[in-house]
Amino acid sequence: MQEKIKEILTKAKQRILDADSMQLINEIRVRFLGKNGEITALLKSLKDAPADQRPKLGKLINDLRGEVETILIEHEKNIAEREKQKKLKEERIDITLSKNNRKIGALHPLNKVIRDICYIFIGLGFEVKDGPEVELDYYNFEGLNIPADHPARDEQDTFYINDNILLRTQTSAVQVRTMEEQKPPIRIVCPGKVYRPDDDASHSPMFHQIEGLVVDENITLCDLQGLLDAFAQEFFSSVTKTRLRPSFFPFTEPSVEVDLSCVMCGGKGCSLCKGTGWIELLGAGVVNPRVLEYSGIDSKKYSGLAFGLGVERAAMIKYGIPDIRLFFENDIRFLKQYR
Ligand code: PHE
């Protein structure tokens, strides 16, 4: 029987060490230690051994059982650990992968500036209007008191489609369209694209304007300056001042150029304002009574103010952008800064 015990121990050890899965370990446990297992059978056969040897043999079998149990548990741990490592490896998630490789879009800085400006005027009771970019000569020129032979036409070189149709050179065209269809009081702003054949660091053949028009009783130049002051202080900075300089537009009388106190030096004089302390912002004026009459508005009862602001110009002043072409090259490095 002692032989048998040794044999079983060697066999069990070998099997256990060869086993490489939990399933095999379980099979081995049943085979040796189970109810019908080999070691259990040995214990049962003890009763056939000579009575004087039984205690010794019984101890040997118990030791055997203990040893097999220990090796099993030991090896079981190894296998469990190995299986865990294998699973971890197979089910590994690579958390080092960047989660943010989807690029997030944003409004183009010009659209952002257009929105910001329109919101300011909406807050002042204005309505936002739209008008066609391909426009009749009448709305772009004639209705604004710029007849065919008027020298002002030379100042705004124009892309013509035919004698009668053109790409609008100014959003002022929307003034005429609005006054034709709407009776006072009128308070509108109209953002949009305009076209002129110029191309350099401060001119682009396509650029954006925002037109403003107010028509009501007793509208004066003072209303214009008050309105533009409120706008400039909201859009540029609370300490910005405006200054009106005499100018000429056929559709306003009097006409003015509106300057801003320099946003960089506050008026002391710097490179941005070329030492003058002021920056030219937009053209404006009191609506010429002839323009009101052309559109069927009684100029004795009503008066108006109008202004036309260059969006690129406003954005360049506000953000210190040196070249208008940056807006249209769509270089991500430029656009990203205004997100
Ligand atoms: N339309 C003019 C321009 O493009 C600007 C302007 C608008 C001037 C309204 C006066 C009134 O230069």
Coordinates of C-alpha atoms and ligand atoms in Angstrom, one line a residue:
M1 CA 0.0 0.0 0.0
Q2 CA 2.9 2.3 0.7
E3 CA 4.0 1.8 -2.9
K4 CA 0.5 2.7 -4.1
I5 CA 0.5 5.9 -2.0
K6 CA 3.8 7.0 -3.5
E7 CA 2.6 6.1 -7.0
I8 CA -0.5 8.1 -6.6
L9 CA 1.4 11.1 -5.2
T10 CA 3.8 11.1 -8.2
K11 CA 0.9 10.7 -10.7
A12 CA -1.2 13.4 -9.1
K13 CA 1.7 15.8 -9.0
Q14 CA 2.5 15.2 -12.6
R15 CA -1.1 15.7 -13.7
I16 CA -1.5 18.8 -11.7
L17 CA 1.6 20.4 -13.0
D18 CA 0.6 19.5 -16.6
A19 CA -2.8 21.0 -16.2
D20 CA -3.2 24.3 -17.9
S21 CA -6.9 25.2 -17.3
M22 CA -9.3 25.4 -14.5
Q23 CA -11.4 22.7 -16.1
L24 CA -8.5 20.2 -16.0
I25 CA -7.8 21.1 -12.4
N26 CA -11.4 20.3 -11.5
E27 CA -11.2 17.0 -13.3
I28 CA -8.0 16.1 -11.4
R29 CA -9.7 17.0 -8.1
V30 CA -12.6 14.7 -8.8
R31 CA -10.3 12.0 -10.0
F32 CA -8.2 11.8 -6.8
L33 CA -10.2 13.4 -4.1
G34 CA -13.8 13.0 -5.2
K35 CA -16.3 10.5 -3.7
N36 CA -15.1 7.8 -6.1
G37 CA -11.6 9.2 -6.4
E38 CA -8.4 7.2 -6.1
I39 CA -7.3 8.6 -2.7
T40 CA -10.8 8.1 -1.3
A41 CA -10.7 4.5 -2.6
L42 CA -7.4 4.0 -0.8
L43 CA -8.9 5.2 2.5
K44 CA -11.8 2.8 2.0
S45 CA -9.4 -0.1 1.4
L46 CA -7.7 0.6 4.7
K47 CA -10.1 -1.7 6.4
D48 CA -8.4 -4.6 4.5
A49 CA -5.0 -3.8 5.8
P50 CA -3.6 -5.5 8.9
A51 CA -4.9 -3.9 12.0
D52 CA -1.4 -2.9 13.4
Q53 CA -0.5 -1.0 10.2
R54 CA -3.8 0.8 9.9
P55 CA -2.8 3.9 12.0
K56 CA 0.4 4.4 10.1
L57 CA -1.1 3.8 6.7
G58 CA -4.1 6.0 7.6
K59 CA -1.7 8.8 8.5
L60 CA 0.2 8.3 5.2
I61 CA -3.0 8.5 3.2
N62 CA -4.1 11.6 5.0
D63 CA -0.8 13.2 4.4
L64 CA -1.1 12.3 0.7
R65 CA -4.5 13.8 0.6
G66 CA -3.2 17.0 2.3
E67 CA -0.3 17.2 -0.1
V68 CA -2.4 16.7 -3.2
E69 CA -4.9 19.3 -1.9
T70 CA -2.1 21.8 -1.3
I71 CA -0.5 21.3 -4.7
L72 CA -3.9 21.6 -6.3
I73 CA -4.7 24.8 -4.6
E74 CA -1.3 26.2 -5.3
H75 CA -1.4 25.4 -9.0
E76 CA -5.0 26.5 -9.2
K77 CA -4.0 30.0 -8.1
N78 CA -1.3 30.0 -10.8
I79 CA -3.8 29.0 -13.5
A80 CA -6.4 31.5 -12.3
E81 CA -3.8 34.3 -12.4
R82 CA -2.6 33.2 -15.8
E83 CA -6.2 33.1 -17.2
K84 CA -6.9 36.6 -15.7
Q85 CA -3.8 38.0 -17.3
K86 CA -4.7 36.5 -20.6
K87 CA -8.2 37.9 -20.4
L88 CA -6.9 41.3 -19.4
K89 CA -4.6 41.3 -22.4
E90 CA -7.4 40.2 -24.8
E91 CA -10.0 42.6 -23.6
R92 CA -7.6 45.5 -23.2
I93 CA -8.9 49.0 -24.2
D94 CA -6.3 51.4 -25.4
I95 CA -7.1 54.4 -23.3
T96 CA -4.1 56.3 -24.6
L97 CA -6.0 56.9 -27.9
S98 CA -6.9 60.6 -28.1
K99 CA -10.6 61.1 -27.6
N100 CA -10.6 64.5 -29.3
N101 CA -9.6 63.8 -32.8
R102 CA -12.9 65.0 -34.1
K103 CA -12.4 68.7 -35.0
I104 CA -15.1 71.1 -33.7
G105 CA -16.3 73.7 -36.1
A106 CA -17.0 77.3 -35.3
L107 CA -18.6 80.4 -36.8
H108 CA -16.4 82.3 -39.2
P109 CA -15.2 85.4 -37.5
L110 CA -17.1 87.6 -40.0
N111 CA -20.3 85.7 -39.3
K112 CA -19.6 86.1 -35.6
V113 CA -19.1 89.9 -36.0
I114 CA -22.3 90.1 -38.1
R115 CA -24.3 88.3 -35.4
D116 CA -22.8 90.4 -32.6
I117 CA -23.6 93.6 -34.4
C118 CA -27.1 92.6 -35.4
Y119 CA -27.9 91.5 -31.8
I120 CA -26.8 95.0 -30.6
F121 CA -29.3 96.6 -33.0
I122 CA -32.0 94.1 -32.2
G123 CA -31.6 95.2 -28.6
L124 CA -32.2 98.7 -29.8
G125 CA -35.5 97.8 -31.5
F126 CA -34.2 97.1 -35.0
E127 CA -35.4 94.4 -37.4
V128 CA -32.9 92.4 -39.5
K129 CA -33.6 92.5 -43.2
D130 CA -32.2 90.7 -46.3
G131 CA -31.9 91.7 -49.9
P132 CA -30.6 90.3 -53.2
E133 CA -26.9 90.4 -54.1
V134 CA -27.7 90.3 -57.8
E135 CA -29.5 93.6 -58.0
L136 CA -31.3 96.0 -60.4
D137 CA -29.4 99.1 -61.3
Y138 CA -32.4 101.0 -60.0
Y139 CA -32.1 99.8 -56.3
N140 CA -28.3 100.1 -56.2
F141 CA -28.1 103.5 -57.9
E142 CA -31.1 105.3 -59.3
G143 CA -33.4 105.0 -56.3
L144 CA -30.5 106.2 -54.1
N145 CA -30.3 109.4 -56.2
I146 CA -27.3 108.3 -58.2
P147 CA -28.4 108.7 -61.9
A148 CA -26.5 107.1 -64.7
D149 CA -24.2 110.1 -65.4
H150 CA -23.5 110.8 -61.7
P151 CA -19.8 111.0 -60.9
A152 CA -20.5 109.0 -57.7
R153 CA -20.8 105.9 -59.9
D154 CA -17.1 106.2 -60.7
E155 CA -16.3 105.9 -57.0
Q156 CA -18.0 102.6 -56.8
D157 CA -16.6 100.5 -59.7
T158 CA -19.2 97.9 -60.4
F159 CA -19.5 94.3 -61.7
Y160 CA -22.3 94.6 -64.3
I161 CA -24.2 91.5 -65.5
N162 CA -25.9 93.5 -68.2
D163 CA -27.0 97.2 -68.6
N164 CA -29.7 96.8 -66.0
I165 CA -28.5 94.1 -63.6
L166 CA -25.4 94.2 -61.4
L167 CA -23.8 92.8 -58.3
R168 CA -24.8 95.3 -55.6
T169 CA -21.9 97.6 -54.6
Q170 CA -23.6 98.6 -51.3
T171 CA -26.3 97.2 -49.0
S172 CA -27.9 100.7 -49.3
A173 CA -30.0 99.0 -52.1
V174 CA -32.0 97.4 -49.3
Q175 CA -32.9 100.9 -48.0
V176 CA -34.9 101.5 -51.2
R177 CA -36.5 98.1 -51.2
T178 CA -37.5 98.4 -47.6
M179 CA -39.0 101.9 -48.0
E180 CA -41.0 100.7 -51.0
E181 CA -42.7 98.0 -49.1
Q182 CA -42.8 99.3 -45.5
K183 CA -44.3 102.5 -44.1
P184 CA -42.6 104.4 -41.2
P185 CA -41.7 103.9 -38.5
I186 CA -38.8 101.8 -40.0
R187 CA -35.9 100.5 -38.1
I188 CA -33.8 98.0 -39.9
V189 CA -30.3 96.6 -40.2
C190 CA -29.3 94.6 -43.3
P191 CA -26.1 92.5 -43.3
G192 CA -24.9 91.1 -46.5
K193 CA -22.3 90.7 -49.2
V194 CA -21.4 93.5 -51.6
Y195 CA -19.0 93.5 -54.6
R196 CA -16.5 96.0 -56.1
P197 CA -13.5 95.3 -58.4
D198 CA -10.8 96.2 -55.8
D199 CA -8.2 93.8 -54.4
D200 CA -5.5 94.7 -51.9
A201 CA -4.6 94.5 -48.2
S202 CA -7.7 96.5 -47.2
H203 CA -10.0 95.8 -50.1
S204 CA -11.6 92.6 -51.3
P205 CA -13.7 92.2 -54.4
M206 CA -16.4 90.7 -52.2
F207 CA -16.9 92.1 -48.7
H208 CA -19.7 92.6 -46.2
Q209 CA -21.6 95.6 -45.1
I210 CA -24.3 96.2 -42.6
E211 CA -26.8 98.8 -43.6
G212 CA -28.8 100.7 -41.0
L213 CA -32.0 102.7 -41.7
V214 CA -34.3 104.5 -39.4
V215 CA -37.3 106.5 -40.8
D216 CA -39.7 108.2 -38.5
E217 CA -40.9 111.7 -37.5
N218 CA -38.3 114.1 -36.3
I219 CA -35.2 112.0 -37.0
T220 CA -32.1 114.1 -36.9
L221 CA -28.3 113.9 -37.1
C222 CA -28.3 113.9 -33.3
D223 CA -30.2 110.6 -33.3
L224 CA -27.6 109.2 -35.7
Q225 CA -24.7 110.1 -33.4
G226 CA -26.5 108.9 -30.3
L227 CA -27.3 105.6 -32.0
L228 CA -23.8 105.1 -33.2
D229 CA -22.3 106.0 -29.9
A230 CA -24.5 103.4 -28.2
F231 CA -23.5 100.8 -30.8
A232 CA -19.7 101.6 -30.6
Q233 CA -19.7 101.5 -26.8
E234 CA -21.4 98.1 -26.9
F235 CA -19.3 96.6 -29.8
F236 CA -15.8 98.1 -29.2
S237 CA -15.5 99.3 -25.6
S238 CA -17.5 101.3 -23.1
V239 CA -15.1 104.2 -23.4
T240 CA -15.2 104.5 -27.2
K241 CA -16.3 107.9 -28.6
T242 CA -17.5 108.8 -32.1
R243 CA -16.8 111.8 -34.2
L244 CA -18.7 113.0 -37.2
R245 CA -16.8 114.5 -40.2
P246 CA -18.6 116.1 -43.2
S247 CA -18.7 113.9 -46.3
F248 CA -20.8 113.3 -49.3
F249 CA -23.2 110.6 -50.4
P250 CA -25.9 111.3 -53.0
F251 CA -28.5 109.5 -50.8
T252 CA -27.8 111.4 -47.6
E253 CA -27.9 115.1 -46.8
P254 CA -26.0 116.0 -44.7
S255 CA -23.5 113.2 -45.1
V256 CA -20.9 112.2 -42.6
E257 CA -17.9 109.9 -42.1
V258 CA -18.0 108.5 -38.6
D259 CA -14.7 108.0 -36.8
L260 CA -14.0 106.1 -33.6
S261 CA -11.6 107.1 -30.9
C262 CA -8.7 104.7 -31.4
V263 CA -9.5 101.4 -29.7
M264 CA -5.7 100.7 -29.2
C265 CA -4.4 104.0 -27.7
G266 CA -7.7 105.5 -26.6
G267 CA -7.1 108.7 -28.6
K268 CA -3.5 109.5 -27.7
G269 CA -2.1 108.5 -31.1
C270 CA -0.5 105.2 -32.1
S271 CA 0.4 103.2 -35.2
L272 CA -3.2 101.9 -35.7
C273 CA -4.7 105.4 -35.9
K274 CA -1.5 106.8 -37.5
G275 CA -1.0 109.3 -34.7
T276 CA -4.4 110.9 -35.2
G277 CA -6.3 109.3 -32.3
W278 CA -9.2 108.5 -34.6
I279 CA -10.1 105.6 -36.9
E280 CA -12.5 105.9 -39.8
L281 CA -15.4 103.5 -39.3
L282 CA -18.4 104.1 -41.6
G283 CA -20.4 106.4 -43.8
A284 CA -23.7 107.7 -42.7
G285 CA -26.1 110.7 -42.9
V286 CA -29.6 112.0 -42.8
V287 CA -31.6 110.3 -45.6
N288 CA -31.9 112.7 -48.6
P289 CA -35.6 113.8 -48.9
R290 CA -35.4 112.9 -52.6
V291 CA -34.7 109.3 -51.7
L292 CA -37.7 109.2 -49.3
E293 CA -39.9 110.7 -52.1
Y294 CA -38.7 108.2 -54.7
S295 CA -39.9 105.4 -52.5
G296 CA -43.3 107.1 -51.8
I297 CA -42.6 108.4 -48.3
D298 CA -43.7 111.9 -47.4
S299 CA -40.5 113.8 -46.7
K300 CA -42.4 116.7 -45.1
K301 CA -43.7 114.3 -42.4
Y302 CA -40.9 111.9 -42.1
S303 CA -37.1 112.0 -42.0
G304 CA -34.5 109.3 -41.7
L305 CA -31.0 108.4 -40.9
A306 CA -28.8 105.8 -42.6
F307 CA -25.4 104.3 -42.1
G308 CA -23.3 101.7 -43.9
L309 CA -20.7 99.8 -42.0
G310 CA -18.0 97.6 -43.4
V311 CA -18.0 94.3 -41.5
E312 CA -14.4 93.4 -42.3
R313 CA -13.3 96.9 -41.3
A314 CA -15.1 96.6 -37.9
A315 CA -13.6 93.2 -37.3
M316 CA -10.1 94.3 -38.3
I317 CA -10.3 97.3 -35.9
K318 CA -11.8 95.2 -33.1
Y319 CA -9.3 92.3 -33.3
G320 CA -6.3 94.1 -34.8
I321 CA -6.3 92.0 -38.0
P322 CA -3.8 93.6 -40.5
D323 CA -5.0 92.2 -43.8
I324 CA -8.5 91.7 -45.2
R325 CA -7.4 88.7 -47.2
L326 CA -7.0 86.6 -44.0
F327 CA -10.7 86.4 -43.8
F328 CA -11.0 84.6 -47.1
E329 CA -7.9 82.3 -47.2
N330 CA -9.6 80.1 -44.6
D331 CA -6.3 79.2 -42.9
I332 CA -7.4 77.1 -39.9
R333 CA -4.7 78.7 -37.8
F334 CA -6.3 82.1 -38.3
L335 CA -9.9 80.9 -38.0
K336 CA -9.2 78.9 -34.8
Q337 CA -8.3 82.1 -32.9
Y338 CA -11.8 83.4 -33.1
R339 CA -13.6 80.3 -31.9
Ligands
PHE1 N1 -23.3 102.9 -49.0 C1 -22.2 103.7 -48.5 C2 -20.9 103.1 -49.0 O1 -20.9 101.9 -49.3 C3 -22.3 103.9 -47.0 C4 -23.4 104.7 -46.6 C5 -24.6 104.0 -46.2 C6 -23.4 106.0 -46.5 C7 -25.7 104.7 -45.7 C8 -24.5 106.8 -46.0 C9 -25.6 106.1 -45.6 O2 -19.9 103.7 -48.9

